Every structure is written in structure tokens, then in C-alpha cells.
PDB file of C-alpha atoms in Angstrom:
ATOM      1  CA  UNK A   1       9.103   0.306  -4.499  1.00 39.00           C
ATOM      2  CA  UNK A   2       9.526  -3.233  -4.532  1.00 42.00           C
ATOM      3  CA  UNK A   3       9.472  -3.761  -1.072  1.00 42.00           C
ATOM      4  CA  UNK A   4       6.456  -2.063  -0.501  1.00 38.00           C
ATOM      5  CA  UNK A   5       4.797  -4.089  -3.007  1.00 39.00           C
ATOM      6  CA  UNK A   6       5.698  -6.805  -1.018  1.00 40.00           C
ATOM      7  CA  UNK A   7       4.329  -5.879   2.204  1.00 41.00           C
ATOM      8  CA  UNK A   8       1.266  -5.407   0.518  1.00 41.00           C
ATOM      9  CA  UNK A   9       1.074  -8.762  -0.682  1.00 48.00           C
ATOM     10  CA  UNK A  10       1.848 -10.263   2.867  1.00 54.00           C
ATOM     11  CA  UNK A  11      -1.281  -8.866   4.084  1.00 84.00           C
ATOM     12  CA  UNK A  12      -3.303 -11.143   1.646  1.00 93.00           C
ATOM     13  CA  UNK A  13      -4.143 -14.937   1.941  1.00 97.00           C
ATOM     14  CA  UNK A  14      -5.579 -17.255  -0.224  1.00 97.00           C
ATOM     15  CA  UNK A  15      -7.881 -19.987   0.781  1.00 98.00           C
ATOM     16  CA  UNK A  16      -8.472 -23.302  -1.340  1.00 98.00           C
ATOM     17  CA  UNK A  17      -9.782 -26.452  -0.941  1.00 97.00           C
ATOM     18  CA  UNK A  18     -11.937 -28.300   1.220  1.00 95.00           C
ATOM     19  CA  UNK A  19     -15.923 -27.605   1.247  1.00 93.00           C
ATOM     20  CA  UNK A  20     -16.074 -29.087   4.496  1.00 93.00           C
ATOM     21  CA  UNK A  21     -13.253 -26.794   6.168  1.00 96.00           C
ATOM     22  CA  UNK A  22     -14.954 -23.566   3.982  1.00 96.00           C
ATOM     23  CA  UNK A  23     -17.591 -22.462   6.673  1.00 95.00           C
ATOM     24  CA  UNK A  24     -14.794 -23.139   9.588  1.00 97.00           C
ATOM     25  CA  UNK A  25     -11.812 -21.090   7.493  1.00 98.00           C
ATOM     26  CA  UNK A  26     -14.502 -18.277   6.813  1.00 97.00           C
ATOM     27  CA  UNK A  27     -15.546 -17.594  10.034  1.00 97.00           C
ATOM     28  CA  UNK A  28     -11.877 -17.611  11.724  1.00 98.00           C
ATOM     29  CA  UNK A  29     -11.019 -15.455   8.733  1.00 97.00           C
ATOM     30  CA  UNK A  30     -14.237 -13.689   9.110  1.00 97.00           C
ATOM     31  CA  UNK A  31     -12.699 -12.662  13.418  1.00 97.00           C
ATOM     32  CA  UNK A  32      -9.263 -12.749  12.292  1.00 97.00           C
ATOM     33  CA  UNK A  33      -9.825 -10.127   9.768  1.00 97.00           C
ATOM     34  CA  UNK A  34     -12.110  -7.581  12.651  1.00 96.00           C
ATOM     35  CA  UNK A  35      -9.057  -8.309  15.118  1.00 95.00           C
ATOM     36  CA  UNK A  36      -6.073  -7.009  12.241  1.00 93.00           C
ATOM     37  CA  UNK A  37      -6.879  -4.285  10.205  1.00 90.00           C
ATOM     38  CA  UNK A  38      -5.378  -4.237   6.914  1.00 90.00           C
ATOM     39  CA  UNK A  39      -5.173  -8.131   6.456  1.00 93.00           C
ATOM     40  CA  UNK A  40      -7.162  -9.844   3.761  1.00 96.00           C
ATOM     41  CA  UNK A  41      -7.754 -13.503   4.129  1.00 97.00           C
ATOM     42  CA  UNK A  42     -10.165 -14.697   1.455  1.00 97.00           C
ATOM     43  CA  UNK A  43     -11.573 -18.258   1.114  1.00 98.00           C
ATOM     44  CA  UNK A  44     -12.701 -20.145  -2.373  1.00 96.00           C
ATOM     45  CA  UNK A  45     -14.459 -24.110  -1.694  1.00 94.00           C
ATOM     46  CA  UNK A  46     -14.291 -26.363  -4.396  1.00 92.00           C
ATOM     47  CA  UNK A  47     -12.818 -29.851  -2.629  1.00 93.00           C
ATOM     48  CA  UNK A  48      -9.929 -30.877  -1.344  1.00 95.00           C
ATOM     49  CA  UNK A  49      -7.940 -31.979  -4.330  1.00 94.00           C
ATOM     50  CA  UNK A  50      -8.786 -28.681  -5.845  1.00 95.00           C
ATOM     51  CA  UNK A  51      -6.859 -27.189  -2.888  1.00 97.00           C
ATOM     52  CA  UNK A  52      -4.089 -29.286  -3.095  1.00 96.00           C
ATOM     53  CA  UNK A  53      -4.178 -28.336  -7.072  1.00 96.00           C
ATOM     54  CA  UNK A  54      -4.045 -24.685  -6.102  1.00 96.00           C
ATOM     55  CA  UNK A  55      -0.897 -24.966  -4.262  1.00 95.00           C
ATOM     56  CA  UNK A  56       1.491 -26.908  -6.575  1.00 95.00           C
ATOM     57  CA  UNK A  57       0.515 -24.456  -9.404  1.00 93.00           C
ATOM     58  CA  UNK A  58       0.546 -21.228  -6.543  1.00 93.00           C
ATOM     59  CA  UNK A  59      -2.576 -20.409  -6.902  1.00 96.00           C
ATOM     60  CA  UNK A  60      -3.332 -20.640  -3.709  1.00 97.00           C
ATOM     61  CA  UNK A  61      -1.585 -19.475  -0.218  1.00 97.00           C
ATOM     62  CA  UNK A  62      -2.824 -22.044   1.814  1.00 98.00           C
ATOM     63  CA  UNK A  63      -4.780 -25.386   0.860  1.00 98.00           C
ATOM     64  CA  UNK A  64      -7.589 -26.769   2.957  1.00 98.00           C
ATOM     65  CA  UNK A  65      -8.038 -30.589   3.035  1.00 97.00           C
ATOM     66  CA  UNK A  66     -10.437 -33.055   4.725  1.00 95.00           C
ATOM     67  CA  UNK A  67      -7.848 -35.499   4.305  1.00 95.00           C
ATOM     68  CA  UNK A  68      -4.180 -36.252   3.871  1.00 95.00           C
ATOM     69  CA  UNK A  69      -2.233 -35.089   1.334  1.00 96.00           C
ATOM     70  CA  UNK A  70      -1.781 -38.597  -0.942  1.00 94.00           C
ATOM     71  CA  UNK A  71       1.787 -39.552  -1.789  1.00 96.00           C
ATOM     72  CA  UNK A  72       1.514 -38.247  -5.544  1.00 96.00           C
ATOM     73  CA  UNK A  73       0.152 -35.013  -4.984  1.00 96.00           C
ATOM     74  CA  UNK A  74       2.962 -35.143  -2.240  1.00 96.00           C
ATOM     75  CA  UNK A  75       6.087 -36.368  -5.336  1.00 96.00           C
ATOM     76  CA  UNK A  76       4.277 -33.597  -7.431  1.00 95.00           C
ATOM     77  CA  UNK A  77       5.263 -30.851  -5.067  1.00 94.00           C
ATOM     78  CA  UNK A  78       8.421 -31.913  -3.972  1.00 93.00           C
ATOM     79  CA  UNK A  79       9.297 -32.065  -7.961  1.00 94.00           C
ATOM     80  CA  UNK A  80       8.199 -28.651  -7.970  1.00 92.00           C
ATOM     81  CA  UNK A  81      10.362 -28.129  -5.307  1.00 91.00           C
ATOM     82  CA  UNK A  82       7.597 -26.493  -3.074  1.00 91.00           C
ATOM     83  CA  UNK A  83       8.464 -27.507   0.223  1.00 95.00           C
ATOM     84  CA  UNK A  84       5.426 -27.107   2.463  1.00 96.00           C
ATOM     85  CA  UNK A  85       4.197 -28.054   5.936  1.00 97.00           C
ATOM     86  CA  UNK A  86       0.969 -29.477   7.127  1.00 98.00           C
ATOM     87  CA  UNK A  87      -1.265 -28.466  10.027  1.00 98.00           C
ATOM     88  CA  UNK A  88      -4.116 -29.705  11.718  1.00 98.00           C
ATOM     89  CA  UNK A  89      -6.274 -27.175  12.816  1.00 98.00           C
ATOM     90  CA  UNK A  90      -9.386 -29.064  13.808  1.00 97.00           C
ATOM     91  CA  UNK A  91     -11.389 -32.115  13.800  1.00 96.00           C
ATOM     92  CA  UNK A  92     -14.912 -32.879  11.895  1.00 95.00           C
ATOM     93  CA  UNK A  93     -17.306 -35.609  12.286  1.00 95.00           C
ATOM     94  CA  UNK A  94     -19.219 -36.901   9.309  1.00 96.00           C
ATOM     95  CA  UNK A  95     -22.697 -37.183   9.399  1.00 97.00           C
ATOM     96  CA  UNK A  96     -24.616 -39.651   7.518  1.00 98.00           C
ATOM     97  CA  UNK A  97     -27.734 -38.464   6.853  1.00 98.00           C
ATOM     98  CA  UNK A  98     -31.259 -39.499   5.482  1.00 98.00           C
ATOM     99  CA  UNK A  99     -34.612 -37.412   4.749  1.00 98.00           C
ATOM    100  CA  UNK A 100     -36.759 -36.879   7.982  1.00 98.00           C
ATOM    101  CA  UNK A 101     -40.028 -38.780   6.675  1.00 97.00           C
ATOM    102  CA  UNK A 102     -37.113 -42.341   6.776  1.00 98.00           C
ATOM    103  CA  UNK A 103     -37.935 -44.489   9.541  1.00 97.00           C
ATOM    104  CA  UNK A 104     -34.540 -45.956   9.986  1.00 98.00           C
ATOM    105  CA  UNK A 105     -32.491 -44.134  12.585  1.00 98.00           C
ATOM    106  CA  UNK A 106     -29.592 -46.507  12.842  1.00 98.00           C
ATOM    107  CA  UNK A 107     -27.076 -48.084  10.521  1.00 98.00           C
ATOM    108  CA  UNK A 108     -23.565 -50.534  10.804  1.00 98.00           C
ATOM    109  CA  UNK A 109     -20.751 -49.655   8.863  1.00 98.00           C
ATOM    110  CA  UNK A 110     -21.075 -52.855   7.420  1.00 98.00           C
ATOM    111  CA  UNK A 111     -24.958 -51.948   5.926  1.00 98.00           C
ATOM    112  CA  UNK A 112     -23.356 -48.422   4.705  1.00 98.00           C
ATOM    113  CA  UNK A 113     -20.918 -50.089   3.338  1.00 98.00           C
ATOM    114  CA  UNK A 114     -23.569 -51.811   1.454  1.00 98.00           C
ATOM    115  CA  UNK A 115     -25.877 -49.094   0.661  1.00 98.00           C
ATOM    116  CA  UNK A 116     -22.705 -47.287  -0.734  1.00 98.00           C
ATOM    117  CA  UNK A 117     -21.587 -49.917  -2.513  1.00 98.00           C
ATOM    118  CA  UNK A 118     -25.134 -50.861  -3.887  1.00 98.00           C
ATOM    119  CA  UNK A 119     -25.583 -54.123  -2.821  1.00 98.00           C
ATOM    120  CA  UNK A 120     -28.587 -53.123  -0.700  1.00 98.00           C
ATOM    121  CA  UNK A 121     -30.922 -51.227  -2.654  1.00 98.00           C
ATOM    122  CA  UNK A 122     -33.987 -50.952  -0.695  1.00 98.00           C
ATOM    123  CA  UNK A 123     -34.802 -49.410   2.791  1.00 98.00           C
ATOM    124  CA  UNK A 124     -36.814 -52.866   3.786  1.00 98.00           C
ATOM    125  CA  UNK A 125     -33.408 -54.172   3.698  1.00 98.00           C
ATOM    126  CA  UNK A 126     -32.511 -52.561   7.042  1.00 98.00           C
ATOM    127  CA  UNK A 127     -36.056 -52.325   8.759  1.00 97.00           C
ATOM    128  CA  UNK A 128     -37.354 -49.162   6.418  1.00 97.00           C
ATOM    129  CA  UNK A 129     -39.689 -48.932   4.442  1.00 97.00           C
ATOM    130  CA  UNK A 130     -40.431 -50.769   0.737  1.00 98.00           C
ATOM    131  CA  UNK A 131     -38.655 -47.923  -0.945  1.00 98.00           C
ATOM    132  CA  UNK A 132     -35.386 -47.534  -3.581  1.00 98.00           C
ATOM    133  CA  UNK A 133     -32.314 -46.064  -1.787  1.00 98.00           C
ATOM    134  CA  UNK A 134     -31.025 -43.419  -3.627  1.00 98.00           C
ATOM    135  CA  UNK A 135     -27.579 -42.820  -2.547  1.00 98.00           C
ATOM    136  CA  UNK A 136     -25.754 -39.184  -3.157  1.00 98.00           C
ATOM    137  CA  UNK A 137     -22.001 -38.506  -2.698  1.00 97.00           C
ATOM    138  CA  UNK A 138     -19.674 -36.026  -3.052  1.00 95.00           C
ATOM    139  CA  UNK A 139     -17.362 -35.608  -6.294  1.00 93.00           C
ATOM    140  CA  UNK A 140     -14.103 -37.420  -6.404  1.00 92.00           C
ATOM    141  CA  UNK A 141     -12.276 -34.397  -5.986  1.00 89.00           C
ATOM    142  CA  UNK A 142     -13.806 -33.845  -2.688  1.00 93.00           C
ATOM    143  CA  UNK A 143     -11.245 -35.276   0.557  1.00 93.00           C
ATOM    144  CA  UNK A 144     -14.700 -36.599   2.084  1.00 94.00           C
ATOM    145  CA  UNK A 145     -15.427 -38.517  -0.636  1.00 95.00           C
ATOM    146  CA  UNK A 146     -11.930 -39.981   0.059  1.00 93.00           C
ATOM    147  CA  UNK A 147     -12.136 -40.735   3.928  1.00 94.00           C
ATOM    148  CA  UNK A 148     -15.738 -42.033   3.587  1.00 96.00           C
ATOM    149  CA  UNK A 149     -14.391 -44.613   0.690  1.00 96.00           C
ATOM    150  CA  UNK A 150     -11.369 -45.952   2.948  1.00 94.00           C
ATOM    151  CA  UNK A 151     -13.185 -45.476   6.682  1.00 94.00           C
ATOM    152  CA  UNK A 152     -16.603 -46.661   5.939  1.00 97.00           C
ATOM    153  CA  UNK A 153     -16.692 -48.772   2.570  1.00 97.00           C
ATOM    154  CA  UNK A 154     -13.255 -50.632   3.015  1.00 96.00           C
ATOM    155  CA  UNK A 155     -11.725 -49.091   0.679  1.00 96.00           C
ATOM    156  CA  UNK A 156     -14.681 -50.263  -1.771  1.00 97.00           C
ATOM    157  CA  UNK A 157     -15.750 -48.885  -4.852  1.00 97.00           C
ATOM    158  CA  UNK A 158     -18.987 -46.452  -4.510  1.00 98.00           C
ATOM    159  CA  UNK A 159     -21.657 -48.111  -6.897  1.00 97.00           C
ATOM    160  CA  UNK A 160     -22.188 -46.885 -10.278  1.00 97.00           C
ATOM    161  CA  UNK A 161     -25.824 -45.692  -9.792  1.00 97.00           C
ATOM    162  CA  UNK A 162     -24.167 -43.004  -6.730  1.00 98.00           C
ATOM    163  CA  UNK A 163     -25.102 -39.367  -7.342  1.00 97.00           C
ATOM    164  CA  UNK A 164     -22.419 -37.365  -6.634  1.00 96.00           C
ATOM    165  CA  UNK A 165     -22.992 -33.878  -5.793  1.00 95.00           C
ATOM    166  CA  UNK A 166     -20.278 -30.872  -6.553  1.00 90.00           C
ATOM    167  CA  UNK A 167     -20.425 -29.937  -2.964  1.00 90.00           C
ATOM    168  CA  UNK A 168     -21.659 -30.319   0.119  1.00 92.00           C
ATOM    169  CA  UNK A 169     -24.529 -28.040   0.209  1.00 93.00           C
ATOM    170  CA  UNK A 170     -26.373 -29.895  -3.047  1.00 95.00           C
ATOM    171  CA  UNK A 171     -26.073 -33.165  -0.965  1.00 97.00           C
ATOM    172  CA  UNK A 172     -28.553 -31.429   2.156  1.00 97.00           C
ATOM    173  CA  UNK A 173     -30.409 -30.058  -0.620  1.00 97.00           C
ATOM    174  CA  UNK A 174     -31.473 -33.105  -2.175  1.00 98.00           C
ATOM    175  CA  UNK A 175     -31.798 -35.366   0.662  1.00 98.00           C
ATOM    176  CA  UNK A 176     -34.106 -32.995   2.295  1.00 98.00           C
ATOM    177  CA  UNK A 177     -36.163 -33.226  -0.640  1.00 98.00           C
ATOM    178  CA  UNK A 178     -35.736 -37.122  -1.625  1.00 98.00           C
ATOM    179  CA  UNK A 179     -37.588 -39.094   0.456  1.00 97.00           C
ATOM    180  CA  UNK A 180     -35.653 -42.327  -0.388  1.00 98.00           C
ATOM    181  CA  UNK A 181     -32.411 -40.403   0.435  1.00 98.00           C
ATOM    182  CA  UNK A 182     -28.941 -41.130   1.837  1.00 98.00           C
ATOM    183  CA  UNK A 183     -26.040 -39.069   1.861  1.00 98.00           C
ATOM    184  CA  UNK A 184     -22.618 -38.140   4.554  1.00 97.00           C
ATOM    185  CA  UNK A 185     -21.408 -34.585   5.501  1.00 96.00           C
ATOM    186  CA  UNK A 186     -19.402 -32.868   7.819  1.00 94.00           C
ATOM    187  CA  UNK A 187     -21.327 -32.297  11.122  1.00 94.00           C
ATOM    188  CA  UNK A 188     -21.233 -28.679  10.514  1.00 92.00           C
ATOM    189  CA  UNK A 189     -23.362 -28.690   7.984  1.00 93.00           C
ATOM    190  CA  UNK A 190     -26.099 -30.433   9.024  1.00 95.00           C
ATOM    191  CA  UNK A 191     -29.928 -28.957   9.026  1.00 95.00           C
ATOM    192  CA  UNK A 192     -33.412 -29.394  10.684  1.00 96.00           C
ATOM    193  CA  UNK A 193     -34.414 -30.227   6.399  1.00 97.00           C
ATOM    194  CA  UNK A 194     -32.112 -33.692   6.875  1.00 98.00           C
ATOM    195  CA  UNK A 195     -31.955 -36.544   9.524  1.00 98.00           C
ATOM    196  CA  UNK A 196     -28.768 -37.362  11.222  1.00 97.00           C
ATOM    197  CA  UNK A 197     -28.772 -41.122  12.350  1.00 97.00           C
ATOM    198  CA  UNK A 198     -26.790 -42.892  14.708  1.00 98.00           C
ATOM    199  CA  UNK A 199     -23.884 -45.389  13.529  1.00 98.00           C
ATOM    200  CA  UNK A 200     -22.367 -48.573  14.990  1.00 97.00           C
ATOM    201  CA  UNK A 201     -18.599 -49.726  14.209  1.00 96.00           C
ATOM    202  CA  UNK A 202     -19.594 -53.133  16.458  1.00 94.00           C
ATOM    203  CA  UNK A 203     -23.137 -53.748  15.362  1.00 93.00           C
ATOM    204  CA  UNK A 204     -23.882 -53.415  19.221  1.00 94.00           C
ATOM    205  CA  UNK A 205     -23.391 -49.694  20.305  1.00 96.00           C
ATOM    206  CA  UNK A 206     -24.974 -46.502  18.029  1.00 98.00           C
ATOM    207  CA  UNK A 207     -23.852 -43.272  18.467  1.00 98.00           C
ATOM    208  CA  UNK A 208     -24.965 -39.923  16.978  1.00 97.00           C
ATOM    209  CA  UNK A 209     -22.543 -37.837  15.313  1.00 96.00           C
ATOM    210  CA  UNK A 210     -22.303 -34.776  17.836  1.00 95.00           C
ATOM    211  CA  UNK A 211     -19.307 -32.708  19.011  1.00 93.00           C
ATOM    212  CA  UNK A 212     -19.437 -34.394  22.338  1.00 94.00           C
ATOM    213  CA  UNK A 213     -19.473 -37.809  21.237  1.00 95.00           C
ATOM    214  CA  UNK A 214     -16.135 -36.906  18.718  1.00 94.00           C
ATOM    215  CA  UNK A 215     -14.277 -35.661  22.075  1.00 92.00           C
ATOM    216  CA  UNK A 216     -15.026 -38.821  24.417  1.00 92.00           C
ATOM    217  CA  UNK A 217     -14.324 -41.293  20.687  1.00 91.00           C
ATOM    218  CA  UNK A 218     -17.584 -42.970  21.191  1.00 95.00           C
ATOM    219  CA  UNK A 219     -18.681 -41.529  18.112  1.00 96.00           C
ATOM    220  CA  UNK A 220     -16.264 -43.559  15.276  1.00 94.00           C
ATOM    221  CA  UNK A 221     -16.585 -41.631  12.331  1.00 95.00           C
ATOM    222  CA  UNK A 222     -14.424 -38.387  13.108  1.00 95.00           C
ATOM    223  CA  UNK A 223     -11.018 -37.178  11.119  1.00 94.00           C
ATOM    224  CA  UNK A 224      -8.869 -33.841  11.064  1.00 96.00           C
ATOM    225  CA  UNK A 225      -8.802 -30.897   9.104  1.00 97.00           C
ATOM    226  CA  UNK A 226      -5.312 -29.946   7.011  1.00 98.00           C
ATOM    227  CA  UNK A 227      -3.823 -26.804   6.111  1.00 98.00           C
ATOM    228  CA  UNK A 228      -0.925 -27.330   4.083  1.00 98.00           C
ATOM    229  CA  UNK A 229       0.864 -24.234   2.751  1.00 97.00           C
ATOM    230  CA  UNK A 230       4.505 -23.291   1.052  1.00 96.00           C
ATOM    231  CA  UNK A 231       7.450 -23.459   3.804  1.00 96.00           C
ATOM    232  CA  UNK A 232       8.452 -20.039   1.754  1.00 95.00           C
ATOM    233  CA  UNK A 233       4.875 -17.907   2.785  1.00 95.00           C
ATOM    234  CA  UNK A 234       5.046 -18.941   6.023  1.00 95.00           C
ATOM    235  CA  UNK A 235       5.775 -15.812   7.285  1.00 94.00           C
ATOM    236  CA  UNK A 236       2.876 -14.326   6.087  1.00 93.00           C
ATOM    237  CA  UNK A 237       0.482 -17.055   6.764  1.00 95.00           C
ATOM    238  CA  UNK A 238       1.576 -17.875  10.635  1.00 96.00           C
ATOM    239  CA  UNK A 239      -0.340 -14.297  12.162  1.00 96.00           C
ATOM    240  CA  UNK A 240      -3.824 -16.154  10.892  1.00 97.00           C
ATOM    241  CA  UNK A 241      -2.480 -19.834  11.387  1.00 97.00           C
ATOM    242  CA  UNK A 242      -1.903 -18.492  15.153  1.00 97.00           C
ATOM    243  CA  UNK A 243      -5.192 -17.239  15.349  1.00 98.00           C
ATOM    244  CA  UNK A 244      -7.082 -20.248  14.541  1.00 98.00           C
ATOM    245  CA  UNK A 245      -4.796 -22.410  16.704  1.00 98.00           C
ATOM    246  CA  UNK A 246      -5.285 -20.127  19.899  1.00 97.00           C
ATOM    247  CA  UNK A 247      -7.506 -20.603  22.634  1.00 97.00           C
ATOM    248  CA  UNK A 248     -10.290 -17.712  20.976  1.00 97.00           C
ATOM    249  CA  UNK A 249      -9.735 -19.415  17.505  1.00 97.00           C
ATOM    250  CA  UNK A 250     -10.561 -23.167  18.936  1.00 97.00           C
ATOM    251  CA  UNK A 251     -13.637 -21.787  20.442  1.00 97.00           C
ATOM    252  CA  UNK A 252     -14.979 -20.979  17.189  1.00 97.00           C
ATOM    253  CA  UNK A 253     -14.014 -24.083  15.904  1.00 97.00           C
ATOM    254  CA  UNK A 254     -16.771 -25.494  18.910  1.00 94.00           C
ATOM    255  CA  UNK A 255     -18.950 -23.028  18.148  1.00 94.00           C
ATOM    256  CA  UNK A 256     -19.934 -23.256  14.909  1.00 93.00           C
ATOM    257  CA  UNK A 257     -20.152 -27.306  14.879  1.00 93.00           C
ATOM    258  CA  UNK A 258     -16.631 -28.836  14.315  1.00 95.00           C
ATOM    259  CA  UNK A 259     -14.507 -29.889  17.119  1.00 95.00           C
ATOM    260  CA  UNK A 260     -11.291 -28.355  18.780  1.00 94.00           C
ATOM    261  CA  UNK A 261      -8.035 -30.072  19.303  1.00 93.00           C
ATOM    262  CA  UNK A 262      -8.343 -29.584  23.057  1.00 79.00           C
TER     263      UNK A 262
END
């Protein structure tokens, strides 16, 4: 009896974590599901650090991050004594984005390090218009929020007057509808309601965030996506972990706007 109980179980997987890896591990789990009959993978957003949450108190098979693990969530689990393994299973760009009626197409890292940051509060500050920046983030518990602090700011702190936004979604949302608006997500994600702009590293070349422009590197603001799981469910996990990793699996990881490890 117990046995069978157990081969029950192996043919279900939890999802946590990441809002920017949700629409990519839905969709593979979405083809993976169609292809093997019987096998239930089911996938909960929420951010990153939720994710990594999940899995040191198992309740979670698999954890989806937009960024590395960080060294205490890493001690946690290893004084748990959950050994577990990490896999890339695709790259994302991040967007930054702005509502469609802004003038400005372009922006350094250096002036979004400012607007971020708040030192430059007004769009006539980077040839807009004489209008407040209003600046929305995600939640701290979210792994873009993370990489967009230490790759874009410096490692600054986001200013105090920053919106953050429980997930990605809200961030479109009210950007399409603020006209003073400035926010980052995953390329994915982004609309005809918001306006993607180009970004410069050197102050002398802009590029657009675009899958194309994350394969050839020209585009500088681009990072992987983690699975971590338990070393113990491995077994279970690797049939769907194979899938997305294949050659079918990384062409729905092009497909639907994030970019494949080949």
C-alpha cells in the first residue's frame, strides 16, 4: 500500500517562486503535462524568495528563482540538511518600461540608477517632459527586485517614495495607466499598454531589450532563470526538468518571449 502511495506522489510537482519564470514554467508544464499522461505539474508565483521559502520548509518540489540562491538562504538549507541542486533552464531580459504617451525612449544605467534611486525626479531631467517620475518596483521578495538593485543601481538603495508592486502584472498595469510612469520586467511580459525603451551600459550605444539582442549580448541587461530542487526528489522531478531542457522545451522558452540556452 505504501508503495503505491508513493508512485502516486511521484507523478505530482510543485512549482514556487519566481513571477517572472511563472508564465515560462506554466507553459512547459502546460506541453509537458499533454505529452505524459498521468503527471501533474502545478505552478504557484509569488517571488523568488517565496520559492526559495517553499523549499527549506518542503512546501514546494521545485523553487523558481530570477536570481541566485543568496548564501543564507543557502546555510539555512544545508542546516536543514536539504541538499539540493540548481539548474538553469533559461535566460530573461528585463525590460524597463515607461507609459506610451513618455517621450523619452532612451536611458543610461547611470540616469536609472538615478530615477531608481530618486535623485532625478522629473522627466525634463532626461529630455521628457515637465512631469514627476513616479517610479514602481517589485516587492523585496521578488529575485528581480534583487538583480535590478545590484545590476542597474550599484547595489544602491531604491528611494523611499518607490511603489512596489506584489507582482509583475500590477507593475504593466499601472504604468500603462500612469502617464509619469517607470517600471522593469521580464521581457516576457511586456504589452502594446507599456513602452519598452532602449538602454545604454556606455552612454554611447542603446539597445532594446529583445530576444535577439540577449543572444548576440548587445542588449546588457539579461540574467538566468534557477530551478533549485531537493537532491532527494530528483527522481521524480528529472522527466519534466528533461523536458524543458530538450530541444522542443527550449523552443518554447523562444516562443513565448524568454531566451534559450542555445
Amino acid at each position: 500500500m505504501m508503495a503505491s502511495a508513493l508512485l502516486v506522489n511521484a507523478q505530482k510537482i510543485t512549482i514556487k517562486g519566481s513571477d517572472t519564470v511563472l508564465p515560462l514554467a506554466q507553459k512547459e508544464a502546460e506541453v509537458f503535462m499533454k505529452k505524459n499522461a498521468g503527471k501533474s505539474v502545478t505552478v504557484i508565483g509569488g517571488g523568488s524568495g517565496v520559492g526559495i521559502s517553499a523549499l527549506l520548509d518542503n512546501s514546494t518540489d521545485i523553487a523558481m528563482s530570477s536570481r541566485k540562491i543568496k548564501m543564507d538562504e543557502r546555510m539555512k538549507l544545508q542546516d536543514a540538511g536539504r541538499a539540493f541542486k540548481e539548474v538553469i533552464i533559461a535566460n530573461d531580459a528585463l525590460s524597463v518600461i515607461v507609459n506610451p504617451q513618455n517621450k523619452v525612449s532612451k536611458l543610461t544605467r547611470a540616469q536609472l540608477e538615478g530615477i531608481f534611486t530618486g535623485k532625478i525626479k522629473n522627466w525634463k531631467e532626461v529630455g521628457g517632459d515637465d512631469m514627476q517620475i513616479v517610479v514602481y518596483s517589485r516587492e523585496t521578495s521578488s529575485g528581480t527586485y534583487e538583480f535590478f538593485k545590484e545590476h542597474v543601481m550599484n547595489r544602491k538603495n531604491y528611494a523611499s517614495s518607490v511603489l512596489n508592486m506584489p507582482a509583475t502584472g500590477a507593475i504593466i498595469q499601472s504604468v500603462s495607466q500612469t502617464k509619469g510612469a517607470i517600471g522593469y520586467v521580464g521581457l516576457a511580459y511586456v504589452t502594446k499598454e507599456v513602452k519598452d525603451i532602449a538602454v545604454s551600459y556606455d552612454g554611447k550605444t542603446f539597445t532594446m531589450a529583445s530576444i535577439e539582442n540577449a543572444k548576440n549580448k548587445s542588449y546588457p541587461v539579461v540574467r538566468p532563470l534557477y530551478f533549485y530542487y531537493p537532491t532527494s526528489k530528483e527522481a521524480a522531478i528529472k522527466p519534466y526538468l528533461d523536458f524543458i531542457l530538450s530541444v522542443e522545451g527550449q523552443k518554447i522558452v523562444d516562443q513565448i518571449g524568454y531566451i534559450g540556452l542555445k
